[in-house]
Each structure stands twice: as structure tokens, then as C-alpha cells.
Short mmCIF file of C-alpha atoms and ligand atoms in Angstrom, two decimals:
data_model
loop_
_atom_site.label_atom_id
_atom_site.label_comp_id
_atom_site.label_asym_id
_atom_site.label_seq_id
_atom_site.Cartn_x
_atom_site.Cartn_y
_atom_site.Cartn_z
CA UNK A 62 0.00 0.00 0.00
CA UNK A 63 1.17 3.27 -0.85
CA UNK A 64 -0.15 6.82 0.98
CA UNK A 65 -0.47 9.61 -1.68
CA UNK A 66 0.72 12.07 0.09
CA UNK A 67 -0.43 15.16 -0.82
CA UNK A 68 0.84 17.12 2.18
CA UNK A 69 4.38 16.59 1.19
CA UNK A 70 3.78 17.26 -2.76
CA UNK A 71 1.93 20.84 -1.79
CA UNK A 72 4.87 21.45 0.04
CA UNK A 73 7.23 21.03 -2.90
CA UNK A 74 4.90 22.57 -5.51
CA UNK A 75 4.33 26.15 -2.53
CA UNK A 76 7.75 26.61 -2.36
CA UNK A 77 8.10 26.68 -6.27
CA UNK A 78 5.84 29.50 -5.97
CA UNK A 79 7.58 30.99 -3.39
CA UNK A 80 10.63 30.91 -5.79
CA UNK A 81 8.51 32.58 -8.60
CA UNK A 82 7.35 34.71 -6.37
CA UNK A 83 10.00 36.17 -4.64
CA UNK A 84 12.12 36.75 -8.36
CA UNK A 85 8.95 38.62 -9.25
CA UNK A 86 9.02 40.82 -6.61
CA UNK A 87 12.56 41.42 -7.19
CA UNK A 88 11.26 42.86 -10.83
CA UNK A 89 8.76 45.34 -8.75
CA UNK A 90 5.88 43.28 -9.53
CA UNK A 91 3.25 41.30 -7.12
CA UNK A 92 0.97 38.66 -7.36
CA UNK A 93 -2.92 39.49 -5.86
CA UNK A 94 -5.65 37.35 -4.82
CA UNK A 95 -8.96 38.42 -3.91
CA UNK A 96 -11.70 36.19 -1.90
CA UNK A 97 -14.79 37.05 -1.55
CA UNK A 98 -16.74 35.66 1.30
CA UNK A 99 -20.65 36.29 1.90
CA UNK A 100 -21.97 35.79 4.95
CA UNK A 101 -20.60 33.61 8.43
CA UNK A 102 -20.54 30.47 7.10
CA UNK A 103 -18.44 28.58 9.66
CA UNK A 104 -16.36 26.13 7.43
CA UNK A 105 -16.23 28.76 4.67
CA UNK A 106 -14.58 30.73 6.77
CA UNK A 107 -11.63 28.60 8.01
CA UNK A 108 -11.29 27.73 4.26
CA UNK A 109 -11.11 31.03 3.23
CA UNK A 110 -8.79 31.79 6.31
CA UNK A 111 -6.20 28.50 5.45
CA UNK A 112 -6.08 30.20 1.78
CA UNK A 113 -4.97 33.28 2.98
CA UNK A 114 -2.25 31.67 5.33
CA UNK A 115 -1.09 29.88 1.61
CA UNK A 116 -1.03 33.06 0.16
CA UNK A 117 0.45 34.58 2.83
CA UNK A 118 3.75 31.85 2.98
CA UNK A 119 4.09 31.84 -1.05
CA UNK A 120 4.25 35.85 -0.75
CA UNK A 121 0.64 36.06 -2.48
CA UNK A 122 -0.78 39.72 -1.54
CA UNK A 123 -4.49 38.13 -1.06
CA UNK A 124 -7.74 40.49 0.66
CA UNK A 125 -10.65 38.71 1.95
CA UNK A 126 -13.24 40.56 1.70
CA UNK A 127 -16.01 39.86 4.61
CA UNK A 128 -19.53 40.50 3.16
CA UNK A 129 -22.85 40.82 5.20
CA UNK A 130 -24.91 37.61 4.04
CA UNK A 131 -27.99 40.34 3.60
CA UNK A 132 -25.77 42.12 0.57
CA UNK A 133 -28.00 42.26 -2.48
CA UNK A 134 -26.50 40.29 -5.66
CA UNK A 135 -26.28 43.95 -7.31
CA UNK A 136 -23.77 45.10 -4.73
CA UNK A 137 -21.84 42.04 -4.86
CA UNK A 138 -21.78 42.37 -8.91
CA UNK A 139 -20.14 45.77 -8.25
CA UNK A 140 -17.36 44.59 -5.79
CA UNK A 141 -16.51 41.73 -8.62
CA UNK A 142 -16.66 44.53 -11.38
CA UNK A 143 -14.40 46.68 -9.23
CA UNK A 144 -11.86 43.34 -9.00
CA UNK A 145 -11.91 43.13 -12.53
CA UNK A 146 -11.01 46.05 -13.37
CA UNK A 147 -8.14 46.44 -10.78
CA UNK A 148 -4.90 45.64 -12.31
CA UNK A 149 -3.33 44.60 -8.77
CA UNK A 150 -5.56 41.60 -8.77
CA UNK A 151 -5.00 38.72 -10.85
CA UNK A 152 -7.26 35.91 -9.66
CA UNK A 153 -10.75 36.64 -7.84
CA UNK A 154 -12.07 33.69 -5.82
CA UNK A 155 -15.75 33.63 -4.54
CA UNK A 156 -16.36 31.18 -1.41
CA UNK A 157 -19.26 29.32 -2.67
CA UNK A 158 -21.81 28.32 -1.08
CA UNK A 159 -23.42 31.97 -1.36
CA UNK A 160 -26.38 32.81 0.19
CA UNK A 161 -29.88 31.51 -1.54
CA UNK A 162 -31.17 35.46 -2.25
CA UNK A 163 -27.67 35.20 -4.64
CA UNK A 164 -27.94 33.49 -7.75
CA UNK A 165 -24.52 31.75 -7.74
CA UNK A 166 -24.44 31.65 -11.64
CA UNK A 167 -24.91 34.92 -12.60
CA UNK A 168 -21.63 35.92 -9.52
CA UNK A 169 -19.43 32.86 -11.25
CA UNK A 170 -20.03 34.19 -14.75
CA UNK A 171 -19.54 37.49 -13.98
CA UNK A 172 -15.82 36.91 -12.74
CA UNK A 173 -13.33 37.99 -15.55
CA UNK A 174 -12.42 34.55 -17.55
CA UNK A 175 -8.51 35.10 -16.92
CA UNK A 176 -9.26 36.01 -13.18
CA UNK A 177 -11.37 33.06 -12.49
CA UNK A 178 -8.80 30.85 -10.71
CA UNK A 179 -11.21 28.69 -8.88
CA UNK A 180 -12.43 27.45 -12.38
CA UNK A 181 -15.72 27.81 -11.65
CA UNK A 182 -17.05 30.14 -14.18
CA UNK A 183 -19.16 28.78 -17.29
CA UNK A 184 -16.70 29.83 -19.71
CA UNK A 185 -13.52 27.50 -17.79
CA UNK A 186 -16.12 24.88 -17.45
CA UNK A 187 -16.57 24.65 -20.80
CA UNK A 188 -12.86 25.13 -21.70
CA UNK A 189 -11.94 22.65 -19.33
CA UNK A 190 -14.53 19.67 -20.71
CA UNK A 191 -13.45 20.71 -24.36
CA UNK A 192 -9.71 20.37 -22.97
CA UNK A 193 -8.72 23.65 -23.85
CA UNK A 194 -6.03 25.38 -21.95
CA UNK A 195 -8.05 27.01 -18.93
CA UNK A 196 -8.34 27.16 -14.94
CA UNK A 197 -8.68 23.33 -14.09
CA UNK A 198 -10.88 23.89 -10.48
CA UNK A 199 -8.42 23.73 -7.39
CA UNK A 200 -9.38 20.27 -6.29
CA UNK A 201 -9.69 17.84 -9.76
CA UNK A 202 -6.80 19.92 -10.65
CA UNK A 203 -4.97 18.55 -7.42
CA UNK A 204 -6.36 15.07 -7.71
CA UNK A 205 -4.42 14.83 -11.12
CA UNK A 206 -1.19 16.13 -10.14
CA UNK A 207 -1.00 14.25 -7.11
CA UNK A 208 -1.68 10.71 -9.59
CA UNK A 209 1.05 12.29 -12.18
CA UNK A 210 3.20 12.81 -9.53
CA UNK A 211 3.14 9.30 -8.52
CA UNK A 212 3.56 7.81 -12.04
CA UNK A 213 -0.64 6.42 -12.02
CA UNK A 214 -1.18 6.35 -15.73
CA UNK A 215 -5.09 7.33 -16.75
CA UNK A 216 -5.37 5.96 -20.04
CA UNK A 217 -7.74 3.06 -20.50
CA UNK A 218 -8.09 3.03 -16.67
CA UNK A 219 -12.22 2.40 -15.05
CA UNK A 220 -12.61 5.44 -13.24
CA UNK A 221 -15.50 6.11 -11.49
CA UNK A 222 -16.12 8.88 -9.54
CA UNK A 223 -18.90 9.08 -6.60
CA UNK A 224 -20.76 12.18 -6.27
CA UNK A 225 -21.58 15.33 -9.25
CA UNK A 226 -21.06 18.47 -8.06
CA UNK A 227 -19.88 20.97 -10.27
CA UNK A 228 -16.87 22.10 -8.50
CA UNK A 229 -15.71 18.39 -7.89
CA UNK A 230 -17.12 15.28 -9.71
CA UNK A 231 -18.15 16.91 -12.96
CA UNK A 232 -14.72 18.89 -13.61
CA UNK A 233 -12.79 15.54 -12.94
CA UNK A 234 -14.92 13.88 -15.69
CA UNK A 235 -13.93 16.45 -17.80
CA UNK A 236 -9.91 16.01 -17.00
CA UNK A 237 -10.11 11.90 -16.69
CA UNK A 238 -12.35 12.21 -20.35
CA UNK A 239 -9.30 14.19 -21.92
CA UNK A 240 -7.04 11.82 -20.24
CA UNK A 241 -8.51 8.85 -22.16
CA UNK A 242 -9.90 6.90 -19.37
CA UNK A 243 -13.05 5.39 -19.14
CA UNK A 244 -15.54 7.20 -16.58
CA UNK A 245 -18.40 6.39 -14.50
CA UNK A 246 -20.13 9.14 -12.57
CA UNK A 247 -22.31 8.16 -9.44
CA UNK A 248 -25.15 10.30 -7.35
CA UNK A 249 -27.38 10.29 -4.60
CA UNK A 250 -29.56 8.65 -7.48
CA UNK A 251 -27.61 5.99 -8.60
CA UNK A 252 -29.80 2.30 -7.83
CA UNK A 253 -26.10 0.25 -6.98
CA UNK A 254 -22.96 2.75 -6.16
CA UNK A 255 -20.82 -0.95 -5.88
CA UNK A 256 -21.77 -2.23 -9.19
CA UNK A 257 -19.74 0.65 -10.88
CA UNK A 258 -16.90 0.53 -8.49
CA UNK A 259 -16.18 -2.95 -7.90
CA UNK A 260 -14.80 -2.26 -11.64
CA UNK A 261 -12.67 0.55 -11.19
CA UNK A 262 -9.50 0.66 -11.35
CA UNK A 263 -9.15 4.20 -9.84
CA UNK A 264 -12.14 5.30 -7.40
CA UNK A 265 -12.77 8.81 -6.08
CA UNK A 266 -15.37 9.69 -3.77
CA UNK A 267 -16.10 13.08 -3.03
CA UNK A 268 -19.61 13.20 -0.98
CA UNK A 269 -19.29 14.44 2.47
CA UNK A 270 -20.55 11.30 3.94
CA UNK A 271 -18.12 9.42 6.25
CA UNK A 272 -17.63 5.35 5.84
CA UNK A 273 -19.31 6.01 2.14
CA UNK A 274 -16.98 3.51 0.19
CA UNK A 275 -16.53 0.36 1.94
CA UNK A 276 -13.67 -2.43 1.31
CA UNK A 277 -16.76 -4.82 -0.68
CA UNK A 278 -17.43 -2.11 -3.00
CA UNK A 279 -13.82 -2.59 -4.54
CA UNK A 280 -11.29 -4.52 -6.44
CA UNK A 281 -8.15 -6.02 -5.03
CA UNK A 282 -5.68 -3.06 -5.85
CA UNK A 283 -7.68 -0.13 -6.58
CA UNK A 284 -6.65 3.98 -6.13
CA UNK A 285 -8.29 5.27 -4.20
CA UNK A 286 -9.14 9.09 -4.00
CA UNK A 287 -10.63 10.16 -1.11
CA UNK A 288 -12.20 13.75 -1.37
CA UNK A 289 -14.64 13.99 0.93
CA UNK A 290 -13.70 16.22 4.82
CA UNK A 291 -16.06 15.05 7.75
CA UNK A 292 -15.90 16.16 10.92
CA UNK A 293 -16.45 13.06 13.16
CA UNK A 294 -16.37 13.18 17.06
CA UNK A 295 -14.01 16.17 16.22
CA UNK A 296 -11.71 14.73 13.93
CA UNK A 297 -10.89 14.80 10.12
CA UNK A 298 -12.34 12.37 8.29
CA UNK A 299 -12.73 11.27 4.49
CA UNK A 300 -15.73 9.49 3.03
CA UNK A 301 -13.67 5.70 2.88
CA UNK A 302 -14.06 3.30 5.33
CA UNK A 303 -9.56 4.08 5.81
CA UNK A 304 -9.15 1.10 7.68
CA UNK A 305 -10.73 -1.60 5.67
CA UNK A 306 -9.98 -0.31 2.43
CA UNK A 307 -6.82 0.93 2.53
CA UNK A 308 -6.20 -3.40 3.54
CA UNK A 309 -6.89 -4.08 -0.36
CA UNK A 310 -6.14 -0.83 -2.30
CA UNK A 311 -2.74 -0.20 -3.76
CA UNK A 312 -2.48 3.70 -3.37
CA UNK A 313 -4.44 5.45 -1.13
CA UNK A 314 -5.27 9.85 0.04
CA UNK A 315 -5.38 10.26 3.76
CA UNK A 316 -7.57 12.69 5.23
CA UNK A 317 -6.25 14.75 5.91
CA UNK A 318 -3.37 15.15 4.04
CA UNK A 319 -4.38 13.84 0.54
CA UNK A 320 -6.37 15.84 -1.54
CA UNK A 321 -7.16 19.08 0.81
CA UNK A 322 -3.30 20.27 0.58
CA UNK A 323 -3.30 19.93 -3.29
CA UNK A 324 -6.66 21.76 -3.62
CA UNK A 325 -4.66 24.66 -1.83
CA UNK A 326 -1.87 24.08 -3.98
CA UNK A 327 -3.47 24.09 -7.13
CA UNK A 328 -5.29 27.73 -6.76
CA UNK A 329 -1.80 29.26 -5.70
CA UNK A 330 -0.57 28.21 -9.39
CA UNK A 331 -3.51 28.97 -11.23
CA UNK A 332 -3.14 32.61 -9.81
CA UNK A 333 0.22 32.74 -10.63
CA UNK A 334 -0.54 31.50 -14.22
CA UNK A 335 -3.31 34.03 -14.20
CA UNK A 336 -0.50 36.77 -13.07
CA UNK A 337 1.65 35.42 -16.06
CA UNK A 338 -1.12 35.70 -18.82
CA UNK A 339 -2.11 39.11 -17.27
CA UNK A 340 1.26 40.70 -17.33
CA UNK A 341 2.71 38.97 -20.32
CA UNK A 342 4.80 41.54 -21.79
CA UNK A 343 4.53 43.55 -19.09
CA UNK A 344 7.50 42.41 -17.08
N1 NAD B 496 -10.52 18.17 -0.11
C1 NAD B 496 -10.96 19.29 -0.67
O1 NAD B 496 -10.19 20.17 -0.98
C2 NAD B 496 -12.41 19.45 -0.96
C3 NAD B 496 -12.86 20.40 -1.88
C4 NAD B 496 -14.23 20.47 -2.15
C5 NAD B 496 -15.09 19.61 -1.49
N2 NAD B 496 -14.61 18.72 -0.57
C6 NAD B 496 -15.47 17.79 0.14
O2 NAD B 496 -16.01 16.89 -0.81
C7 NAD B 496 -17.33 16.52 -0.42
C8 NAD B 496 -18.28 16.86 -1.55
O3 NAD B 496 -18.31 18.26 -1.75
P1 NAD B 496 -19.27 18.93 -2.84
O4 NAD B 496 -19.17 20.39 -2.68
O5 NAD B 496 -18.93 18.32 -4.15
O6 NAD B 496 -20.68 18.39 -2.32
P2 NAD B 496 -22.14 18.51 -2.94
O7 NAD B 496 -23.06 18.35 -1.79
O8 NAD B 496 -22.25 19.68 -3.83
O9 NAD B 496 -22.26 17.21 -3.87
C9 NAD B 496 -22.31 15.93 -3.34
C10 NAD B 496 -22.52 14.92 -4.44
O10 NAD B 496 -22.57 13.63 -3.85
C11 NAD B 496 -23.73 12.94 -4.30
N3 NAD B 496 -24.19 12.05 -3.22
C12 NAD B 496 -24.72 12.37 -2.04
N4 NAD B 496 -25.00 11.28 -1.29
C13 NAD B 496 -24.61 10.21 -2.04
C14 NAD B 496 -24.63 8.82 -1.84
N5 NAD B 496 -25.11 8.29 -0.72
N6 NAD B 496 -24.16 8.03 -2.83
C15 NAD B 496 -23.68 8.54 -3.96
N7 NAD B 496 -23.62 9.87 -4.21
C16 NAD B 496 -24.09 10.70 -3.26
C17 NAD B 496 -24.73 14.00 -4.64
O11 NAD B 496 -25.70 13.53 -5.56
C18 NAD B 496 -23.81 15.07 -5.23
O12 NAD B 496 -23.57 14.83 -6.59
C19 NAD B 496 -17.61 17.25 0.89
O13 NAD B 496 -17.25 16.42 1.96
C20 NAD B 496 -16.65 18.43 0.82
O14 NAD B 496 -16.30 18.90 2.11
C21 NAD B 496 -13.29 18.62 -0.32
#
């Protein structure tokens, strides 16, 4: 058994950053991040918080920006028109979920294209499932590095994937489709969740429900990706049964320390590539 360990490869891949950071700023320029959160959300806001600490150690300038949950979807269309326009900020980031008065589609598409570095926009959505060059969303994004890094070919591979959402299960279709592997998507819906894994040769689940994927509902020497963050008598937990599976898989994520680093990871370089495309010829 083998532990992907994403801790250790978002520790390689921030200090990069902090490299490419630090010779920019030795050229006069900087690298700026803006989050938006709306309302008090607690987990939003630690999430929004540990991106900011990222930020913070790469030598990202990034400004959270606190917003009453009562703002009206006009005002907050007039902060994100403000970010667009300011040539300090390269990548714009709005903590999702917003609040239900908020149409979340209209905020996402009204986030510049090339300052959308959560990927979450219609237009990277689409670039991403037509495998155009784009902003791959934080956490497939991370999922796929962290299987590059550790030589897991995705051609021809049974993936499936448990759970839809658009910011997780439907923009890793997109990037295991482009990588030529063969995917299955589950849902809440789906009659027999086992009957698509027990053929996969790499499963990800990303539901938010702990002891979700059980060691019957795989193959001797499956990957297994496990997205999902629980909070469980206190402590960290993914949505696999870790014990029992990790007895018969060949690579495994820990949670924590498997896919939650390389989500964090992965926005830090799409805003630097965002500060590249934005400044190119510039510098
Ligand atoms: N590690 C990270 O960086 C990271 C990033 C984003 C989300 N997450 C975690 O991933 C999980 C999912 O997040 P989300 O925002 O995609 O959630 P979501 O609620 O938007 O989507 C959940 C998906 O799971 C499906 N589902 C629910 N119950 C199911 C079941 N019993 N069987 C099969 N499918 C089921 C739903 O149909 C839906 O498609 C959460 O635990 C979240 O905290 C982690």
C-alpha cells in the first residue's frame, strides 16, 4: 500500500511558488488574490482563512473581503466589477456556497475569464470539458497532479467517480475524459454505487458522507481518491471506510493530508498563471 501524500507534494509545488514569487518581486511586480466571502458560514470561513495563510507563505498579496450575508447580488456584482477592473488583482475567488437570495451563476459568470482561478465560471467549465487550456478547479486539478506525480497512468483506466457536483465530480470527468480513461459518474440517485466501483480501477469519492466507500465495494488493488472532509467526534475524516480499504487498495489519500493540501496548492498556481497571462509583456 502506498499513501499519496499530498501534504508533502503541496509542500514542494508552494515553495516553487515561493521561488517565482520572490524573483517577481525582485522585478517590482506582485501577485494578488482576492476572496470574496458572503456571509458567516463557519467552514467557509476557516477555508477562506487557510487560503490566505497559503497566500500569505508563497508571498501572495491576497484580501478577503467579509460580506454581510444580507448584501443584495447587485452590490456584490459591483465589488466583482471593481476586482476586474483592478490591475493589482489577478485571480478573484468567490467562497461558494453563497447565500440563496444570490444566484450563484450569474456571480461565477460574472468573474473575468482570466481572473477566475477557482475554475468555476461557465466559460472555464466549458474550456476545461473541451480540454482547452483554462483554470482546471483547485481540487480535480490537485487530484491529477498528485496521480502524475506518482507515475498512475489514466489511459484506459475504469474510473469512477462518486458524487456530481460541479466544483468536484463533474470537472474531474472532464480532465479523466481528456485523459482517455473510461468514466463512470455516481449520485445520490444511482440504484447500486458498488456495481460501478467494484470495476474501477481508480475510485474517487467526493460526498461528504463518512464510511461512504466500503472495502466490498472494490477490487483487489484499486486507487483510491478520497475527497470527501467530515468532521467526526471532532476529527478529520474522508468518506472511505480508511481502515478496511486501505487493507486491499494499492495507493491510497489520507484525510487529511491527501487531496485538501493539493486543492490549496493548485489555486496558488492557477493565480500565478493568471498573473503570467495578465502581465505577459509587461515584465
Ligand atoms: N478536499 C478538498 O479540498 C475538498 C474540496 C471540495 C469539497 N470537498 C469535500 O467533498 C465533499 C463533496 O463536496 P461537494 O461540494 O462536491 O458536495 P455537494 O453536496 O455539492 O455534492 C455531493 C454529491 O454527492 C452525491 N451524493 C450524495 N450522497 C450520495 C450517496 N449516498 N451516494 C452517492 N452519491 C451521493 C450528490 O448527488 C452530489 O452529486 C464534501 O465532503 C466536501 O467537504 C473537499
Amino acid at each position: 500500500l502506498i499513501l499519496l501524500d499530498g501534504k508533502k507534494l503541496s509542500d514542494i509545488i508552494q515553495q516553487d511558488i515561493k521561488l517565482e514569487v520572490d524573483k517577481l518581486s525582485r522585478q517590482n511586480a506582485s501577485v494578488g488574490l482576492s476572496v470574496i466571502l458572503v456571509g458567516d458560514d463557519v467552514a467557509s470561513k476557516s477555508y477562506v482563512k487557510m487560503k490566505a495563510k497559503a497566500c500569505e507563505r508563497c508571498g501572495i498579496k491576497s484580501t478577503i473581503h467579509y460580506l454581510s450575508k444580507d448584501i443584495s447580488q447587485n452590490e456584490l456584482l459591483a465589488i466583482i466589477d471593481s476586482l476586474n477592473k483592478n490591475d493589482d488583482i489577478h485571480g478573484i475567488l468567490v467562497q461558494l456556497p453563497l447565500p440563496k437570495s444570490i444566484n450563484e451563476n450569474i456571480i461565477l459568470n460574472a468573474v473575468r475569464y482570466d481572473k477566475d482561478v477557482d475554475g468555476f465560471s461557465p466559460f472555464n467549465t466549458g474550456s476545461l470539458l473541451i480540454g482547452d487550456d483554462c483554470f482546471a478547479p483547485a481540487t480535480p486539478a490537485g487530484i491529477i497532479r498528485l496521480l502524475e506525480h506518482y507515475d498512475i497512468a489514466l489511459e484506459s483506466k475504469n474510473i469512477t467517480i462518486i458524487g456530481a457536483s460541479n466544483i468536484v465530480g463533474k470537472p474531474l470527468v472532464s480532465l479523466f475524459i481528456n485523459a482517455n480513461a473510461t468514466v463512470s459518474v455516481c449520485n445520490i440517485h444511482t440504484k447500486d454505487v458498488s456495481e460501478f466501483t467494484k470495476n474501477a480501477d481508480i475510485v474517487c469519492v467526493g460526498v461528504g458522507v463518512a464510511n461512504l466507500l466500503k472495502a466490498d465495494m472494490i477490487k483487489d488493488n484499486a486507487i483510491i481518491i478520497d475527497i470527501g472532509i467530515n468532521k467526526i467526534n471532532g476529527k478529520i475524516v474522508g468518506d472511505v471506510d480508511f481502515d478496511n480499504v486501505s487493507k486491499k487498495s494499492s495507493y491510497i489519500t489520507p484525510v487529511p493530508g491527501g487531496v485538501g493540501p493539493m486543492t490549496i496548492a493548485m489555486l496558488l498556481e492557477n493565480t500565478i498563471k493568471a498573473h503570467k497571462a495578465l502581465t505577459k509583456g509587461k515584465n
